[in-house]
Structure formats: structure tokens, C-alpha cells
Coordinates of C-alpha atoms in Angstrom, one line a residue:
Chain A
M345 CA 52.0 -12.7 -83.8
T346 CA 50.0 -13.0 -80.6
G347 CA 50.3 -11.3 -77.3
R348 CA 51.1 -7.8 -78.7
D349 CA 48.1 -6.1 -77.0
G350 CA 48.6 -4.4 -73.8
G351 CA 52.3 -3.5 -74.4
A352 CA 53.7 -0.7 -72.2
A353 CA 53.5 2.9 -73.6
L354 CA 57.2 3.8 -73.8
T355 CA 58.6 7.2 -74.5
R356 CA 61.6 7.4 -77.0
D357 CA 64.4 9.6 -75.8
P358 CA 66.2 10.6 -79.0
R359 CA 69.4 11.3 -77.0
A360 CA 69.6 7.9 -75.5
P361 CA 72.1 5.4 -76.9
V362 CA 71.2 2.8 -79.4
V363 CA 71.5 -0.8 -78.3
I364 CA 73.0 -3.1 -81.0
L365 CA 72.8 -6.8 -80.5
V366 CA 75.4 -8.5 -82.7
R367 CA 74.4 -11.9 -84.0
P368 CA 72.0 -12.7 -81.1
Q369 CA 71.1 -16.4 -81.0
M370 CA 68.0 -16.7 -78.9
G371 CA 64.8 -14.8 -79.5
E372 CA 64.1 -15.0 -75.7
N373 CA 67.3 -13.1 -75.1
I374 CA 66.3 -10.3 -77.6
G375 CA 63.1 -10.0 -75.7
A376 CA 64.9 -9.9 -72.3
A377 CA 67.2 -7.2 -73.7
A378 CA 64.2 -5.1 -74.8
R379 CA 62.7 -5.5 -71.4
A380 CA 65.9 -4.3 -69.7
M381 CA 66.1 -1.4 -72.2
A382 CA 62.7 -0.3 -71.2
N383 CA 63.7 -0.4 -67.5
G384 CA 66.4 2.1 -68.1
G385 CA 64.7 4.4 -70.6
L386 CA 66.5 3.1 -73.7
F387 CA 64.4 2.6 -76.9
D388 CA 66.3 2.2 -80.1
L389 CA 67.2 -1.4 -80.8
R390 CA 69.3 -2.7 -83.8
L391 CA 69.8 -6.3 -84.6
V392 CA 72.8 -7.5 -86.6
A393 CA 72.2 -10.8 -88.3
P394 CA 70.1 -12.5 -85.6
R395 CA 70.6 -16.3 -86.0
D396 CA 66.9 -17.1 -86.2
G397 CA 65.8 -14.1 -88.3
W398 CA 63.5 -11.3 -87.4
P399 CA 60.8 -10.8 -86.1
Q400 CA 60.6 -13.7 -83.6
E401 CA 57.6 -14.4 -81.5
S402 CA 59.8 -15.7 -78.6
A403 CA 61.2 -12.2 -78.2
F404 CA 57.8 -10.6 -77.8
R405 CA 56.9 -13.3 -75.3
T406 CA 59.9 -12.6 -73.0
S407 CA 59.8 -8.8 -73.3
S408 CA 57.3 -8.3 -70.5
G409 CA 55.4 -5.8 -72.7
A410 CA 58.3 -3.8 -74.2
F411 CA 56.6 -4.5 -77.6
S412 CA 57.1 -1.0 -79.0
I413 CA 60.9 -1.4 -78.7
L414 CA 60.8 -4.7 -80.6
E415 CA 58.4 -3.4 -83.2
A416 CA 60.7 -0.4 -83.9
A417 CA 63.8 -2.6 -84.0
T418 CA 65.8 -2.5 -87.2
L419 CA 67.7 -5.3 -88.9
H420 CA 71.2 -4.9 -90.2
A421 CA 73.6 -7.2 -92.1
T422 CA 76.8 -6.0 -90.5
V423 CA 78.0 -4.0 -87.5
A424 CA 79.4 -1.4 -89.9
D425 CA 75.9 -0.8 -91.2
A426 CA 74.3 -0.8 -87.7
V427 CA 76.7 1.9 -86.5
A428 CA 76.9 4.0 -89.7
D429 CA 75.0 7.0 -88.4
L430 CA 76.6 7.0 -84.9
A431 CA 79.4 9.2 -83.5
R432 CA 80.5 6.9 -80.7
V433 CA 80.4 3.2 -80.3
F434 CA 80.9 1.4 -76.9
A435 CA 81.6 -2.3 -77.0
T436 CA 80.7 -4.4 -73.9
C437 CA 83.5 -6.8 -73.4
P438 CA 83.6 -9.2 -70.5
R439 CA 87.0 -10.7 -71.4
E440 CA 90.4 -9.1 -71.8
R441 CA 91.3 -8.1 -75.3
H442 CA 94.7 -7.2 -76.7
V443 CA 93.5 -4.0 -78.2
I444 CA 94.3 -0.4 -77.3
K445 CA 91.2 1.4 -76.4
P446 CA 89.8 3.2 -73.4
L447 CA 88.2 0.7 -71.0
L448 CA 85.4 1.9 -68.9
T449 CA 83.3 0.5 -66.1
A450 CA 79.5 0.4 -66.7
R451 CA 79.2 3.5 -64.5
G452 CA 82.1 5.3 -66.3
A453 CA 80.5 4.4 -69.6
A454 CA 77.1 5.8 -68.5
A455 CA 78.7 9.1 -67.6
E456 CA 80.4 9.3 -71.0
L457 CA 77.2 8.4 -72.7
R458 CA 75.5 11.2 -71.0
A459 CA 78.3 13.6 -72.0
V460 CA 78.1 12.4 -75.6
A461 CA 74.3 12.9 -75.6
A462 CA 74.8 16.4 -74.1
A463 CA 77.1 17.2 -77.0
G464 CA 74.3 16.4 -79.3
L465 CA 75.9 13.2 -80.6
R466 CA 74.4 9.8 -80.9
A467 CA 76.1 6.8 -79.4
G468 CA 75.6 3.0 -79.6
L469 CA 76.2 0.1 -77.3
L470 CA 77.4 -3.2 -78.8
F471 CA 76.5 -6.5 -77.2
G472 CA 78.0 -9.7 -78.6
P473 CA 76.4 -13.1 -79.2
E474 CA 75.5 -15.2 -76.2
R475 CA 78.4 -17.6 -76.2
N476 CA 81.4 -16.0 -77.8
G477 CA 80.9 -12.3 -77.5
L478 CA 82.0 -9.7 -80.0
D479 CA 84.8 -10.8 -82.4
N480 CA 87.8 -8.8 -83.3
D481 CA 86.2 -7.3 -86.4
D482 CA 83.3 -6.1 -84.3
M483 CA 85.7 -4.6 -81.8
A484 CA 87.5 -2.7 -84.5
R485 CA 84.3 -0.7 -85.0
A486 CA 84.2 0.5 -81.4
D487 CA 85.8 3.6 -79.8
T488 CA 85.6 2.3 -76.3
L489 CA 85.3 -0.9 -74.3
V490 CA 83.0 -1.4 -71.4
R491 CA 83.6 -4.0 -68.7
F492 CA 81.4 -4.4 -65.6
P493 CA 83.1 -4.8 -62.3
M494 CA 81.8 -8.2 -61.1
N495 CA 82.9 -11.1 -59.0
P496 CA 85.8 -12.5 -61.0
E497 CA 84.9 -16.0 -59.7
F498 CA 81.5 -15.7 -61.6
N499 CA 81.4 -12.9 -64.1
S500 CA 79.2 -14.2 -66.8
L501 CA 76.0 -12.3 -67.5
N502 CA 73.3 -13.3 -69.9
L503 CA 72.4 -10.9 -72.6
G504 CA 69.4 -9.5 -70.8
Q505 CA 71.4 -9.0 -67.6
A506 CA 74.2 -7.2 -69.5
V507 CA 71.8 -4.9 -71.2
L508 CA 70.0 -4.3 -67.8
V509 CA 73.3 -3.2 -66.1
M510 CA 74.0 -0.7 -68.8
A511 CA 70.4 0.5 -69.0
Y512 CA 70.3 0.8 -65.2
E513 CA 73.5 2.8 -65.2
W514 CA 72.3 5.1 -68.1
W515 CA 69.1 5.8 -66.1
N516 CA 70.9 6.3 -62.8
A517 CA 73.5 8.6 -64.4
A518 CA 70.8 11.2 -64.7
D519 CA 68.5 10.2 -61.9
A520 CA 68.1 12.7 -59.1
T521 CA 66.6 10.5 -56.4
P522 CA 68.5 11.1 -53.2
A523 CA 70.4 8.0 -52.0
R524 CA 68.4 8.2 -48.7
V525 CA 65.0 9.8 -48.0
L526 CA 62.4 9.2 -45.4
A527 CA 59.3 7.5 -46.8
T528 CA 56.5 9.4 -45.1
H529 CA 53.4 9.4 -47.4
E530 CA 50.2 9.9 -45.4
T531 CA 51.2 10.0 -41.8
R532 CA 53.1 12.8 -40.2
I533 CA 56.3 12.7 -38.2
A534 CA 55.6 13.9 -34.7
T535 CA 57.0 17.2 -33.6
K536 CA 59.5 17.4 -30.7
A537 CA 56.9 18.9 -28.4
Q538 CA 54.6 15.9 -29.1
L539 CA 57.4 13.6 -28.3
E540 CA 58.3 15.5 -25.1
N541 CA 54.7 15.3 -24.1
F542 CA 54.7 11.5 -24.4
M543 CA 58.0 11.2 -22.5
R544 CA 56.5 13.3 -19.6
H545 CA 53.6 10.8 -19.6
L546 CA 55.8 7.8 -19.7
L547 CA 58.3 9.1 -17.0
A548 CA 55.5 10.1 -14.7
E549 CA 54.0 6.6 -14.8
L550 CA 57.4 5.1 -14.4
D551 CA 58.0 7.3 -11.3
A552 CA 54.6 6.4 -10.0
C553 CA 55.2 2.6 -10.3
G554 CA 58.7 2.8 -8.9
F555 CA 60.5 1.6 -12.0
M556 CA 63.3 4.1 -11.4
R557 CA 63.9 3.2 -7.8
V558 CA 67.6 4.2 -7.5
P559 CA 67.4 8.0 -7.4
G560 CA 70.9 8.6 -8.8
K561 CA 70.2 6.6 -11.8
R562 CA 67.0 8.4 -12.9
P563 CA 68.7 11.0 -15.2
I564 CA 70.6 8.4 -17.2
M565 CA 67.6 6.1 -17.4
A566 CA 65.4 9.0 -18.7
Q567 CA 68.1 9.9 -21.2
N568 CA 68.3 6.3 -22.5
L569 CA 64.5 6.3 -23.0
F570 CA 64.7 9.7 -24.8
H571 CA 67.4 8.3 -27.1
L572 CA 65.4 5.2 -27.9
F573 CA 62.2 7.1 -28.8
Q574 CA 64.2 9.8 -30.7
R575 CA 65.6 7.2 -33.1
G576 CA 62.8 6.0 -35.2
D577 CA 61.2 9.1 -36.8
I578 CA 58.2 8.5 -34.7
T579 CA 54.8 9.5 -36.2
E580 CA 51.8 11.3 -34.6
Q581 CA 49.8 8.1 -34.9
E582 CA 52.5 6.0 -33.3
L583 CA 52.6 8.5 -30.3
R584 CA 48.9 8.2 -29.9
T585 CA 49.3 4.4 -29.8
L586 CA 52.1 4.7 -27.3
H587 CA 50.0 7.0 -25.0
G588 CA 47.4 4.3 -25.1
V589 CA 49.9 1.5 -24.4
V590 CA 51.2 3.3 -21.3
A591 CA 47.6 4.1 -20.1
E592 CA 46.6 0.4 -20.6
L593 CA 49.7 -1.0 -18.9
T594 CA 49.3 1.3 -15.9
R595 CA 45.6 0.3 -15.4
G596 CA 46.8 -3.0 -13.9
R597 CA 48.8 -1.1 -11.3
R598 CA 45.8 1.0 -10.4
E599 CA 43.5 -2.0 -10.2
F600 CA 45.8 -4.4 -8.4
G601 CA 48.0 -1.9 -6.6
R602 CA 51.2 -2.7 -8.4
V603 CA 52.1 -3.6 -12.0
V604 CA 53.7 -7.0 -12.8
L605 CA 57.2 -6.2 -14.0
D606 CA 58.5 -9.7 -14.6
E607 CA 58.2 -13.1 -13.2
N608 CA 60.6 -12.4 -10.3
D609 CA 58.6 -9.4 -9.3
L610 CA 55.1 -10.6 -8.4
P611 CA 52.3 -8.4 -7.2
V612 CA 52.0 -8.1 -3.4
G613 CA 48.8 -7.7 -1.5
Chain B
M1045 CA 69.4 -34.2 -59.0
T1046 CA 71.4 -33.9 -62.2
G1047 CA 73.6 -31.2 -63.5
R1048 CA 75.4 -30.4 -60.3
D1049 CA 78.8 -31.2 -61.5
G1050 CA 81.0 -28.4 -62.7
G1051 CA 79.5 -25.7 -60.5
A1052 CA 81.5 -22.6 -60.0
A1053 CA 83.9 -22.5 -57.0
L1054 CA 82.5 -19.5 -55.0
T1055 CA 84.0 -17.9 -52.0
R1056 CA 81.7 -17.1 -49.1
D1057 CA 82.2 -13.5 -47.7
P1058 CA 80.9 -13.8 -44.2
R1059 CA 80.3 -10.0 -44.1
A1060 CA 78.1 -9.9 -47.2
P1061 CA 74.4 -9.5 -46.7
V1062 CA 72.1 -12.5 -46.7
V1063 CA 69.5 -12.7 -49.5
I1064 CA 66.1 -13.7 -48.3
L1065 CA 63.5 -14.7 -50.9
V1066 CA 60.1 -14.5 -49.4
R1067 CA 57.5 -17.1 -50.7
P1068 CA 59.2 -17.4 -54.2
Q1069 CA 56.9 -19.1 -56.7
M1070 CA 59.2 -20.4 -59.5
G1071 CA 62.2 -22.5 -59.0
E1072 CA 63.7 -20.9 -62.1
N1073 CA 63.6 -17.5 -60.4
I1074 CA 65.4 -18.9 -57.3
G1075 CA 68.1 -20.2 -59.6
A1076 CA 68.3 -16.8 -61.4
A1077 CA 68.6 -15.1 -58.0
A1078 CA 71.5 -17.4 -57.0
R1079 CA 73.2 -16.7 -60.3
A1080 CA 72.9 -12.9 -59.7
M1081 CA 74.1 -13.3 -56.2
A1082 CA 77.3 -15.1 -57.5
N1083 CA 77.8 -12.2 -59.9
G1084 CA 78.0 -9.7 -57.0
G1085 CA 79.8 -11.8 -54.5
L1086 CA 76.8 -12.7 -52.3
F1087 CA 76.5 -16.2 -51.0
D1088 CA 74.1 -16.8 -48.2
L1089 CA 70.5 -17.5 -49.5
R1090 CA 67.5 -18.1 -47.3
L1091 CA 64.1 -19.2 -48.6
V1092 CA 60.9 -18.4 -46.8
A1093 CA 58.1 -20.9 -47.7
P1094 CA 58.9 -21.4 -51.4
R1095 CA 55.7 -22.3 -53.1
D1096 CA 57.0 -25.5 -54.7
G1097 CA 59.1 -26.7 -51.8
W1098 CA 62.9 -27.1 -51.7
P1099 CA 65.2 -28.2 -53.2
Q1100 CA 64.0 -27.8 -56.8
E1101 CA 65.8 -29.0 -59.8
S1102 CA 64.6 -26.1 -61.9
A1103 CA 66.6 -23.7 -59.6
F1104 CA 69.8 -25.6 -60.2
R1105 CA 69.2 -25.6 -64.0
T1106 CA 68.8 -21.8 -64.2
S1107 CA 71.6 -21.0 -61.8
S1108 CA 74.4 -21.1 -64.4
G1109 CA 76.6 -23.1 -62.0
A1110 CA 75.9 -21.2 -58.8
F1111 CA 75.2 -24.6 -57.3
S1112 CA 77.1 -24.1 -54.0
I1113 CA 74.8 -21.1 -53.2
L1114 CA 71.7 -23.3 -53.7
E1115 CA 73.1 -26.2 -51.8
A1116 CA 73.9 -24.0 -48.8
A1117 CA 70.5 -22.3 -48.9
T1118 CA 68.4 -22.6 -45.8
L1119 CA 64.6 -23.0 -45.6
H1120 CA 62.5 -21.0 -43.2
A1121 CA 58.8 -21.0 -42.3
T1122 CA 58.5 -17.3 -41.6
V1123 CA 60.3 -14.0 -42.3
A1124 CA 60.8 -13.6 -38.5
D1125 CA 62.7 -16.9 -38.5
A1126 CA 64.8 -16.0 -41.5
V1127 CA 65.9 -12.7 -40.1
A1128 CA 66.3 -13.8 -36.4
D1129 CA 70.1 -13.6 -36.3
L1130 CA 70.4 -10.4 -38.3
A1131 CA 71.0 -6.9 -37.1
R1132 CA 69.6 -4.9 -40.1
V1133 CA 66.9 -5.9 -42.6
F1134 CA 66.5 -4.1 -46.0
A1135 CA 63.3 -4.7 -47.9
T1136 CA 63.2 -4.2 -51.6
C1137 CA 60.0 -2.5 -52.4
P1138 CA 59.1 -1.3 -55.9
R1139 CA 55.8 0.3 -55.0
E1140 CA 55.0 3.1 -52.6
R1141 CA 54.1 2.0 -49.1
H1142 CA 52.3 3.9 -46.4
V1143 CA 55.0 3.2 -43.8
I1144 CA 57.5 5.3 -42.1
K1145 CA 61.0 4.0 -42.9
P1146 CA 64.1 5.3 -44.5
L1147 CA 63.9 4.7 -48.3
L1148 CA 67.1 4.1 -50.1
T1149 CA 68.2 3.8 -53.7
A1150 CA 70.0 0.5 -54.5
R1151 CA 73.3 2.5 -54.5
G1152 CA 72.4 4.1 -51.2
A1153 CA 71.5 0.7 -49.7
A1154 CA 74.8 -0.8 -50.9
A1155 CA 76.7 2.0 -49.2
E1156 CA 74.7 1.3 -46.0
L1157 CA 75.2 -2.4 -46.3
R1158 CA 79.0 -1.8 -46.5
A1159 CA 78.8 0.4 -43.4
V1160 CA 76.8 -2.2 -41.5
A1161 CA 79.3 -4.9 -42.6
A1162 CA 82.2 -2.7 -41.5
A1163 CA 80.6 -2.4 -38.1
G1164 CA 80.7 -6.2 -37.8
L1165 CA 76.9 -6.5 -38.1
R1166 CA 75.0 -8.9 -40.4
A1167 CA 72.4 -7.6 -42.7
G1168 CA 69.7 -9.2 -44.9
L1169 CA 68.0 -8.2 -48.1
L1170 CA 64.3 -9.2 -48.4
F1171 CA 62.8 -9.8 -51.9
G1172 CA 59.1 -10.5 -52.2
P1173 CA 57.2 -13.0 -54.3
E1174 CA 57.1 -12.6 -58.0
R1175 CA 53.6 -11.1 -58.4
N1176 CA 52.7 -9.3 -55.2
G1177 CA 55.9 -8.4 -53.5
L1178 CA 56.3 -8.3 -49.8
D1179 CA 53.2 -7.9 -47.7
N1180 CA 52.7 -5.5 -44.8
D1181 CA 53.6 -8.1 -42.2
D1182 CA 56.9 -8.8 -44.0
M1183 CA 57.6 -5.0 -44.2
A1184 CA 57.1 -4.7 -40.5
R1185 CA 60.3 -6.8 -40.0
A1186 CA 62.4 -4.5 -42.1
D1187 CA 64.4 -1.4 -40.9
T1188 CA 64.8 0.2 -44.3
L1189 CA 63.1 0.1 -47.7
V1190 CA 65.1 0.0 -51.0
R1191 CA 63.6 1.2 -54.3
F1192 CA 65.7 1.2 -57.5
P1193 CA 65.5 4.3 -59.6
M1194 CA 64.1 3.0 -62.9
N1195 CA 62.0 4.3 -65.8
P1196 CA 58.6 4.9 -64.2
E1197 CA 56.9 3.9 -67.4
F1198 CA 58.4 0.4 -67.0
N1199 CA 59.8 -0.4 -63.6
S1200 CA 59.0 -4.0 -63.1
L1201 CA 62.0 -6.3 -62.7
N1202 CA 61.8 -10.0 -62.3
L1203 CA 63.3 -11.6 -59.2
G1204 CA 66.7 -12.4 -60.8
Q1205 CA 67.1 -8.9 -62.1
A1206 CA 66.2 -7.3 -58.8
V1207 CA 68.7 -9.5 -57.0
L1208 CA 71.3 -8.7 -59.8
V1209 CA 70.9 -4.9 -59.3
M1210 CA 71.5 -5.2 -55.5
A1211 CA 74.4 -7.7 -55.9
Y1212 CA 75.9 -5.5 -58.6
E1213 CA 75.7 -2.4 -56.3
W1214 CA 77.0 -4.4 -53.3
W1215 CA 80.1 -5.4 -55.4
N1216 CA 80.6 -2.0 -57.0
A1217 CA 80.3 -0.2 -53.6
A1218 CA 83.7 -1.8 -52.7
D1219 CA 85.2 -2.1 -56.2
A1220 CA 88.3 0.0 -56.9
T1221 CA 88.3 -0.3 -60.7
P1222 CA 88.8 3.2 -62.1
A1223 CA 85.9 4.4 -64.1
R1224 CA 88.2 4.8 -67.1
V1225 CA 91.5 3.2 -67.8
L1226 CA 93.4 2.5 -71.0
A1227 CA 93.4 -1.1 -72.0
T1228 CA 97.0 -1.7 -73.1
H1229 CA 97.9 -5.4 -72.4
E1230 CA 100.7 -6.5 -74.5
T1231 CA 101.5 -3.7 -76.9
R1232 CA 103.1 -0.4 -75.8
I1233 CA 102.0 3.1 -76.2
A1234 CA 104.5 5.0 -78.3
T1235 CA 106.6 7.7 -76.7
K1236 CA 106.3 11.3 -77.8
A1237 CA 109.7 11.0 -79.5
Q1238 CA 108.5 8.1 -81.5
L1239 CA 105.4 10.0 -82.6
E1240 CA 107.6 13.0 -83.4
N1241 CA 109.8 10.8 -85.6
F1242 CA 106.8 9.5 -87.5
M1243 CA 105.4 13.1 -88.0
R1244 CA 108.8 14.2 -89.4
H1245 CA 108.6 11.3 -91.9
L1246 CA 105.0 12.1 -92.9
L1247 CA 105.5 15.8 -93.2
A1248 CA 108.7 15.4 -95.3
E1249 CA 106.8 13.2 -97.7
L1250 CA 103.9 15.6 -97.8
D1251 CA 106.3 18.4 -98.6
A1252 CA 107.9 16.3 -101.2
C1253 CA 104.7 15.5 -103.0
G1254 CA 103.4 19.0 -102.8
F1255 CA 100.4 18.2 -100.5
M1256 CA 100.9 21.4 -98.6
R1257 CA 101.2 23.7 -101.6
V1258 CA 100.0 26.9 -100.0
P1259 CA 103.0 28.0 -97.9
G1260 CA 101.1 30.1 -95.4
K1261 CA 98.8 27.1 -94.6
R1262 CA 101.6 24.6 -93.8
P1263 CA 101.9 25.4 -90.0
I1264 CA 98.1 24.9 -89.4
M1265 CA 98.0 21.8 -91.6
A1266 CA 100.9 20.3 -89.7
Q1267 CA 99.2 21.1 -86.4
N1268 CA 96.0 19.5 -87.5
L1269 CA 97.9 16.3 -88.4
F1270 CA 99.7 16.4 -85.0
H1271 CA 96.4 16.8 -83.2
L1272 CA 94.9 13.8 -85.1
F1273 CA 97.8 11.4 -84.4
Q1274 CA 98.0 12.6 -80.7
R1275 CA 94.4 11.6 -80.1
G1276 CA 94.4 7.8 -80.1
D1277 CA 97.1 6.6 -77.7
I1278 CA 99.0 5.4 -80.7
T1279 CA 101.1 2.3 -80.1
E1280 CA 104.6 1.5 -81.2
Q1281 CA 103.2 -1.3 -83.4
E1282 CA 100.8 1.2 -85.0
L1283 CA 103.6 3.7 -85.6
R1284 CA 105.6 1.0 -87.4
T1285 CA 102.5 0.2 -89.5
L1286 CA 102.1 3.9 -90.3
H1287 CA 105.7 4.3 -91.3
G1288 CA 105.1 1.4 -93.7
V1289 CA 101.9 3.0 -95.0
V1290 CA 103.6 6.2 -95.8
A1291 CA 106.6 4.5 -97.4
E1292 CA 104.3 2.3 -99.6
L1293 CA 102.0 5.2 -100.6
T1294 CA 105.0 7.3 -101.7
R1295 CA 106.5 4.5 -103.8
G1296 CA 103.8 5.3 -106.4
R1297 CA 105.1 8.9 -106.6
R1298 CA 108.7 7.7 -106.9
E1299 CA 107.8 5.2 -109.7
F1300 CA 105.2 7.2 -111.6
G1301 CA 106.5 10.7 -110.8
R1302 CA 103.3 11.7 -109.0
V1303 CA 101.0 10.1 -106.6
V1304 CA 97.3 9.6 -107.5
L1305 CA 95.3 11.7 -105.0
D1306 CA 91.8 11.1 -106.2
E1307 CA 89.8 10.4 -109.3
N1308 CA 90.0 14.0 -110.5
D1309 CA 93.8 14.0 -110.1
L1310 CA 95.1 11.5 -112.5
P1311 CA 98.8 10.8 -112.9
V1312 CA 100.4 12.7 -115.7
G1313 CA 103.1 11.3 -118.1

């Protein structure tokens, strides 16, 4: 096998669910599934009767470096064998089935998988073959069905995408990233005093050039400008730039007596 | 172009965000992006300077029938042109950037995209080229960054997967599927009276065969069996089967005088 060097170093979380691909047809899809597992912190892969045997070079090629998952994958003759040591089995199931089982969304399943893991139990996720999905005998080994809410006009996912949705939901079910933060990194957000200082500079120059000619309108115009510059989490560096912009723009007025405001407002004398 | 027949009929939601692929390299990835858009109910696709021109047959081949999205896709020379009519631009951004912008998770971004749509505004989602992602000039056209929480050991997604995560979150942000339901379909869950009736049958036969020999333990054993049969949302059909199972198993006792319990408990005379 070629191309195994340089695979990603992946940590195995022993509480994470096992991914079980049932009779997968294409090696490429096994590789895509391994890649998606790595994205969501899943590691243990079990293959039930892959059509073209195992290992397959095509799987390594499409795994984007998730080699350690493929190398540790185990081969099983039957679903019963692949789930033998597990306490809970979830079956992904895009189509309606006439069986009585709890049916979860991907997000609901991820929450239950976290609860199962927290109880010290091991769970498995069954994914069916590319074309036909899991058969009724496979389904009879599952405790719970999982169906992803998707556009009903177009709800087919390939194997790698289906594994990605579950792996993504598993990861996100325990992820503490706030839904919204402010990316600041190296530069610093200006303080309100720094903003106030710039606004004084700007308003003084606007008063000087006559921009706010109608006296009664000055307060509302000043407020509007305050609102505008308040909005964008302005940084210290950006304020320095704006001070420079105002200084440069007003140089024209100083040199020629009056700044050009627009084409209808030409400089006089 | 071949293979355009039989494409999926897709509804265009005019409130849904536009997907903008910036300098995409591979036609296959444009097709995978269109497929993922269809999964999540997105329709409007804009292509900024695709490396190999447009249209590309390879995109249609990998779109799984999302042809109408590709056929309606528009071609743009610059990001500025592609976002010109939009009110909000979200840039997907896997790596850290030294810019000051709000940074959202995919789920946070989906919630904001729904809020923007509810305000009657049109938003766009920028996705960068396969290898390098969006450049700083592209980023300067965005209001907001989006970064998906993912395993930091392995957080690269291909273009189709990145679009899938956003399309999936967009769809799920307005999806009302309960996280857990009971799949019932055609068969009916048994009523408690039907369950009680079966339990009377079972316990009567167990009393008759002497299974609950120790009189003081009968109540707890009966409770345990009640708990067991309460657990699985048992159906009317399953109860009929269980009545039959009990009847068949007890036939042995009637015929041979005593039921075979296990290998150490052979029938006598």
C-alpha cells in the first residue's frame, strides 16, 4: 500500500461511538467515511462484509490522511458480530420503515450518544450500503433509528456525507464554542474614550467646513455619526487610520479654502 | 452536455442565502457543492472566476441530479460583483485570521441567516478555493466569519462537505422535527389494558409451571417482568405474538408434564 506516510495523528476517544459500515460497496466511500469520522473525533471503524474485501487502497487514497482509523478498522461477517460488545445500536435510516423504534434526528441522536457514553456504555452507529441502505435484518439489531432532517425534495446523502453529519453532531454535542464571538486576535478594540476623541476630531472638522450648516440638525447628525462608528467594534489601529483620513481630507480645505464635497458643490475662490 | 435528464425538481426559496464559490478549482467540487445545497434547501449558486471556466460537465456528473442549481448558477469576475446585491456576507474561514469581525459557529451563522431572511434581507455565504481558502481581499467583503467546531486534530473539510454543513444547519435552523419521536407507522402501540391482559396470561402460566417457586419472591419477580414488558412500546401485533409464544411454550408442559427449562433441568417421566 502506498501513500500511508504523513497520516494525521488522531486521538482515540474510548467513549465515542463505533461506526459500523454494513456491506459498503466502494472503497472510496470507506475512505470518505474515515475522513468524516476524523473530523468529528470518532475513531473506531467496523466493516461488515465490504463488497471488495479489506483493506482497500482506494479507501486510504480518499481518507485525506485518516489512515490510523482505516488501519485499526476491524472486519466482521455479520452485523450481529459487529455489535456484539455494544450496549446501544443506532441505525441511520433515510427512508420510512414499518418498525416500532424511537426515531431521532441526528442532533437528538448525538445527545443520546453523549448520555450513553456518560453512563459508561458503548454505542454503535450503523450505516447501510450505498444503494439500498440497511435491510430489515440489520434493523432488527438496532435500538433506535436516526433520520437527518433534510430537504425532502433531495434527501440522499452519500456514505461519507451521512457519516459527516453524525460525526459533526457528535462533536458539536460536547463543543463549548460560543455560537458568536468577536474575532480579535492581535489588534485591540478601541475604548470608548478613544472613540469619543475621534468623534470630537471629526465633528470639529465638520463644523469648521460647514458640513452641518443647519444648526437645528446638528445634534441628530452627530448622533447618526456616533451610531455609525459605534457599530463595528472599531479597533485602535482603525481609529488611528480614521484620524489620518480626516486630517488628510481637511488639508484640501486648508490649502484651497474649501473642501470639495460633491460635484454640485465646487470650490469657490 | 450529457446526463442532464432526470435531474431533481428543486424549489427555489428566495429567502435562502446565496452560495458563492470563490475561484473553485475542480468541477467535481462545484457539483458536490450543488448537491449539498440541494440537501439543505439552498438554490442560488454564484461562481467567482472558476479555474476551469463554466459550465463544466464534471460538475453536473457529481451533482447527483442537482442540475437545476448548476443551470441557474451565475458567473462573476470578482467577489465584489458576486455580493453586489446582498445585504450580509458570511465568509467560511477554517483558519484564524487577524481581522476584527464577529466569528460564528455554523449553527450560530444559520440562526443569523434565518434572522436576516426574516428581516427581508438577502445574505450570501462565501467559500474559498480548495487549497488556500479565501484571501484577505475576499475577507474584506464579508461582515461575519463562520468557523465550524470540528476536531482540531483533523479539521479540513472539502468544499462539498463545507457547503453540506452550512446547508444542513440552514435547513435544521427552521426544521420542526422533534429530536425524538416514536416511529409507529402502520402498527399500533398496545394499550395498558392489553399489556395487563398478556401479563395475567404469562403470570398464570408461570404460576402453573412453578417458575416462581419461592412465594415471598413472587411480587418482585412479577414487577421485574412488568418493567421489562413496559419498556419497549410494545405493539398489539407483538402482544399477539407473545400470547402465542407463551401458549406454544406451555404446550410442552401440558404434553410431557413438565417444561424443559435448561439442559440441567431435564423432563422427568
